[in-house]
């Protein structure tokens, strides 16, 4: 019997999650910047559980909303007094992540790739990532996997594929957004998966016939 993190009836495909995200914006006027702030705060809280004020935290970000969430986490952690460094392998040109980058730097995060981070956070690519990975992201993934850092991914690990054949960021923990994702079942059961509340209302979960996680409990 094959064990999975989630039952099929309680998890979404990436296409369904993309639709869930769209409905939250279109029907409930839940703005993407607000969801990004919620995701980033939840990520910062999770990172802080494994960090000390002496820890070197490297957060890798790309030019999208997942990167924006990572930059919110960087700002929050820097505000709390943690040592935060940013790995930015591609130019940040989109408005939302660019604004988050400016804030994170103002709060004290450093745009500097360090060789031996204690915690390496994968906020490089989100649910719209395309495979195979480009060389720039593949090299960052390989560097992370060969390091001794504790590794955390935001939403889904960089490089994850439905059949598990692509090289991917080997996360110790994954903070997935809003709902369980079917694709996460390719991960080892040793990988801890947490679900972040980003403000999507109960009614949308009903539309997709999946239970809403009990965010109010934890």
Coordinates of C-alpha atoms in Angstrom, one line a residue:
X1 CA 0.0 0.0 0.0
X2 CA 1.4 3.4 -1.0
X3 CA 1.2 6.1 1.6
X4 CA 0.6 9.7 0.6
X5 CA 0.6 13.0 2.5
X6 CA -2.9 13.7 1.4
X7 CA -6.0 11.8 0.2
X8 CA -7.1 12.7 -3.4
X9 CA -10.4 13.9 -2.1
X10 CA -8.8 16.6 0.1
X11 CA -6.1 17.9 -2.3
X12 CA -6.2 20.0 -5.5
X13 CA -4.5 19.8 -8.8
X14 CA -2.3 22.8 -9.6
X15 CA -4.9 23.8 -12.2
X16 CA -7.6 23.7 -9.7
X17 CA -5.6 25.7 -7.2
X18 CA -4.9 28.3 -9.9
X19 CA -8.7 28.6 -10.4
X20 CA -9.2 28.9 -6.6
X21 CA -6.7 31.7 -6.4
X22 CA -8.5 33.5 -9.3
X23 CA -11.9 33.1 -7.7
X24 CA -10.7 34.6 -4.5
X25 CA -9.7 37.7 -6.4
X26 CA -12.6 37.9 -8.8
X27 CA -15.5 37.0 -6.6
X28 CA -14.4 38.1 -3.1
X29 CA -12.2 41.1 -4.0
X30 CA -9.3 39.5 -2.1
X31 CA -6.2 41.3 -3.5
X32 CA -3.1 39.5 -4.5
X33 CA -0.9 41.8 -2.3
X34 CA -3.0 40.9 0.7
X35 CA -2.6 37.2 0.0
X36 CA 1.1 37.7 -0.5
X37 CA 1.4 39.4 2.8
X38 CA -0.4 36.6 4.5
X39 CA 1.8 33.9 2.8
X40 CA 5.0 35.8 3.7
X41 CA 4.0 36.2 7.4
X42 CA 3.1 32.5 7.7
X43 CA 6.5 31.6 6.0
X44 CA 8.4 33.9 8.4
X45 CA 6.7 32.3 11.4
X46 CA 7.7 28.8 10.1
X47 CA 11.3 29.8 9.4
X48 CA 11.6 31.4 12.9
X49 CA 10.7 28.1 14.5
X50 CA 13.9 26.5 13.1
X51 CA 16.1 29.6 13.5
X52 CA 18.0 31.5 16.2
X53 CA 19.2 35.1 16.1
X54 CA 22.6 33.7 15.2
X55 CA 21.2 31.7 12.2
X56 CA 22.1 32.8 8.6
X57 CA 18.9 32.6 6.6
X58 CA 19.1 32.7 2.8
X59 CA 15.8 33.3 1.0
X60 CA 15.9 32.6 -2.8
X61 CA 13.3 34.5 -4.8
X62 CA 12.2 34.8 -8.4
X63 CA 10.3 37.4 -10.4
X64 CA 6.8 36.3 -9.4
X65 CA 4.3 36.2 -6.6
X66 CA 6.0 33.3 -4.9
X67 CA 9.2 35.4 -4.8
X68 CA 7.1 38.2 -3.4
X69 CA 5.9 36.0 -0.6
X70 CA 9.5 35.1 0.1
X71 CA 10.4 38.8 0.2
X72 CA 7.6 39.5 2.7
X73 CA 9.1 36.8 4.9
X74 CA 12.5 38.4 4.5
X75 CA 11.2 41.7 5.6
X76 CA 9.3 40.2 8.6
X77 CA 12.4 38.2 9.8
X78 CA 14.7 41.2 9.4
X79 CA 12.2 43.3 11.4
X80 CA 12.4 40.6 14.2
X81 CA 16.1 40.9 14.3
X82 CA 17.1 37.8 12.3
X83 CA 20.0 37.7 9.8
X84 CA 18.5 37.5 6.4
X85 CA 20.2 37.2 3.0
X86 CA 18.6 37.2 -0.4
X87 CA 19.5 35.1 -3.5
X88 CA 18.1 36.8 -6.5
X89 CA 19.2 34.8 -9.6
X90 CA 17.0 36.8 -12.1
X91 CA 16.0 40.4 -12.3
X92 CA 13.0 41.4 -10.3
X93 CA 10.9 43.5 -12.7
X94 CA 7.3 42.8 -11.9
X95 CA 5.7 45.5 -9.7
X96 CA 4.6 43.4 -6.7
X97 CA 7.9 41.6 -6.0
X98 CA 9.9 44.7 -6.9
X99 CA 8.0 46.7 -4.2
X100 CA 8.5 43.8 -1.7
X101 CA 12.2 43.7 -2.5
X102 CA 12.6 47.4 -1.9
X103 CA 10.8 47.0 1.5
X104 CA 12.9 44.0 2.5
X105 CA 16.2 45.8 1.8
X106 CA 15.0 48.9 3.8
X107 CA 14.2 46.6 6.7
X108 CA 17.7 45.1 6.7
X109 CA 17.7 42.1 4.5
X110 CA 20.9 41.9 2.5
X111 CA 21.1 41.2 -1.2
X112 CA 24.0 38.8 -0.8
X113 CA 24.4 35.1 -1.5
X114 CA 26.2 33.4 1.4
X115 CA 28.1 30.1 1.0
X116 CA 26.9 28.3 4.1
X117 CA 23.4 29.4 5.2
X118 CA 21.9 27.6 8.2
X119 CA 18.4 27.8 6.6
X120 CA 17.8 27.9 2.8
X121 CA 14.4 29.0 1.7
X122 CA 13.0 28.2 -1.7
X123 CA 10.7 30.9 -2.8
X124 CA 12.1 30.9 -6.3
X125 CA 9.2 29.7 -8.4
X126 CA 5.5 29.1 -7.7
X127 CA 2.8 26.9 -9.0
X128 CA 3.2 28.3 -12.6
X129 CA 6.8 27.1 -12.8
X130 CA 7.8 25.5 -16.1
X131 CA 9.9 22.4 -16.4
X132 CA 12.7 21.6 -17.1
X133 CA 14.2 24.3 -15.0
X134 CA 16.4 26.9 -16.6
X135 CA 20.1 26.7 -16.0
X136 CA 20.1 29.6 -13.5
X137 CA 17.5 27.9 -11.3
X138 CA 18.9 24.4 -11.8
X139 CA 22.2 25.6 -10.5
X140 CA 20.7 27.2 -7.4
X141 CA 18.7 24.0 -6.7
X142 CA 21.8 21.9 -7.0
X143 CA 23.8 24.2 -4.7
X144 CA 21.0 24.1 -2.1
X145 CA 20.7 20.3 -2.2
X146 CA 24.4 19.9 -1.8
X147 CA 24.5 22.2 1.2
X148 CA 23.9 21.2 4.9
X149 CA 21.3 23.9 5.3
X150 CA 17.8 23.2 6.6
X151 CA 15.6 23.6 3.6
X152 CA 12.1 25.1 3.4
X153 CA 10.0 25.6 0.2
X154 CA 7.1 28.0 -0.2
X155 CA 4.0 26.4 -1.8
X156 CA 5.7 23.7 -3.9
X157 CA 9.4 22.9 -4.2
X158 CA 11.2 24.3 -7.2
X159 CA 11.5 21.6 -9.9
X160 CA 8.8 19.3 -8.5
X161 CA 7.0 17.2 -11.2
X162 CA 3.9 15.0 -11.2
X163 CA 6.0 11.8 -12.0
X164 CA 8.9 12.8 -9.7
X165 CA 11.5 12.4 -12.5
X166 CA 12.7 16.0 -12.5
X167 CA 15.5 17.2 -10.2
X168 CA 13.9 19.4 -7.4
X169 CA 14.7 21.3 -4.3
X170 CA 14.9 18.7 -1.5
X171 CA 12.9 20.5 1.1
X172 CA 12.8 19.4 4.7
X173 CA 9.6 21.4 5.1
X174 CA 7.0 22.8 2.7
X175 CA 4.6 25.6 3.5
X176 CA 1.9 25.1 0.8
X177 CA -0.7 27.9 0.3
X178 CA -4.4 27.6 1.1
X179 CA -4.9 24.0 0.3
X180 CA -3.2 20.6 0.0
X181 CA -1.8 20.0 -3.5
X182 CA -1.9 16.6 -5.1
X183 CA 1.6 17.0 -6.6
X184 CA 3.1 17.1 -3.1
X185 CA 2.3 13.4 -2.8
X186 CA 5.5 12.7 -4.7
X187 CA 7.5 14.0 -1.7
X188 CA 9.0 11.7 0.9
X189 CA 6.8 11.2 4.0
X190 CA 9.8 12.5 5.9
X191 CA 9.0 15.9 4.4
X192 CA 6.9 18.0 6.7
X193 CA 4.0 19.8 5.0
X194 CA 2.2 22.8 6.5
X195 CA -0.8 24.7 5.0
X196 CA -0.8 28.5 5.2
X197 CA -4.0 30.5 5.5
X198 CA -3.9 33.2 2.9
X199 CA -7.5 34.4 3.5
X200 CA -9.5 32.3 1.0
X201 CA -13.0 32.0 2.3
X202 CA -14.9 28.8 3.2
X203 CA -17.3 29.1 0.3
X204 CA -14.5 28.6 -2.3
X205 CA -13.4 25.4 -0.6
X206 CA -17.0 24.2 -0.8
X207 CA -17.0 24.9 -4.6
X208 CA -14.0 22.6 -5.0
X209 CA -15.5 19.9 -2.7
X210 CA -12.5 19.8 -0.4
X211 CA -12.5 20.4 3.4
X212 CA -11.1 23.8 4.5
X213 CA -8.1 23.2 6.8
X214 CA -8.7 24.1 10.5
X215 CA -6.6 27.3 10.3
X216 CA -8.2 28.6 13.5
X217 CA -6.7 25.7 15.5
X218 CA -3.0 26.1 14.4

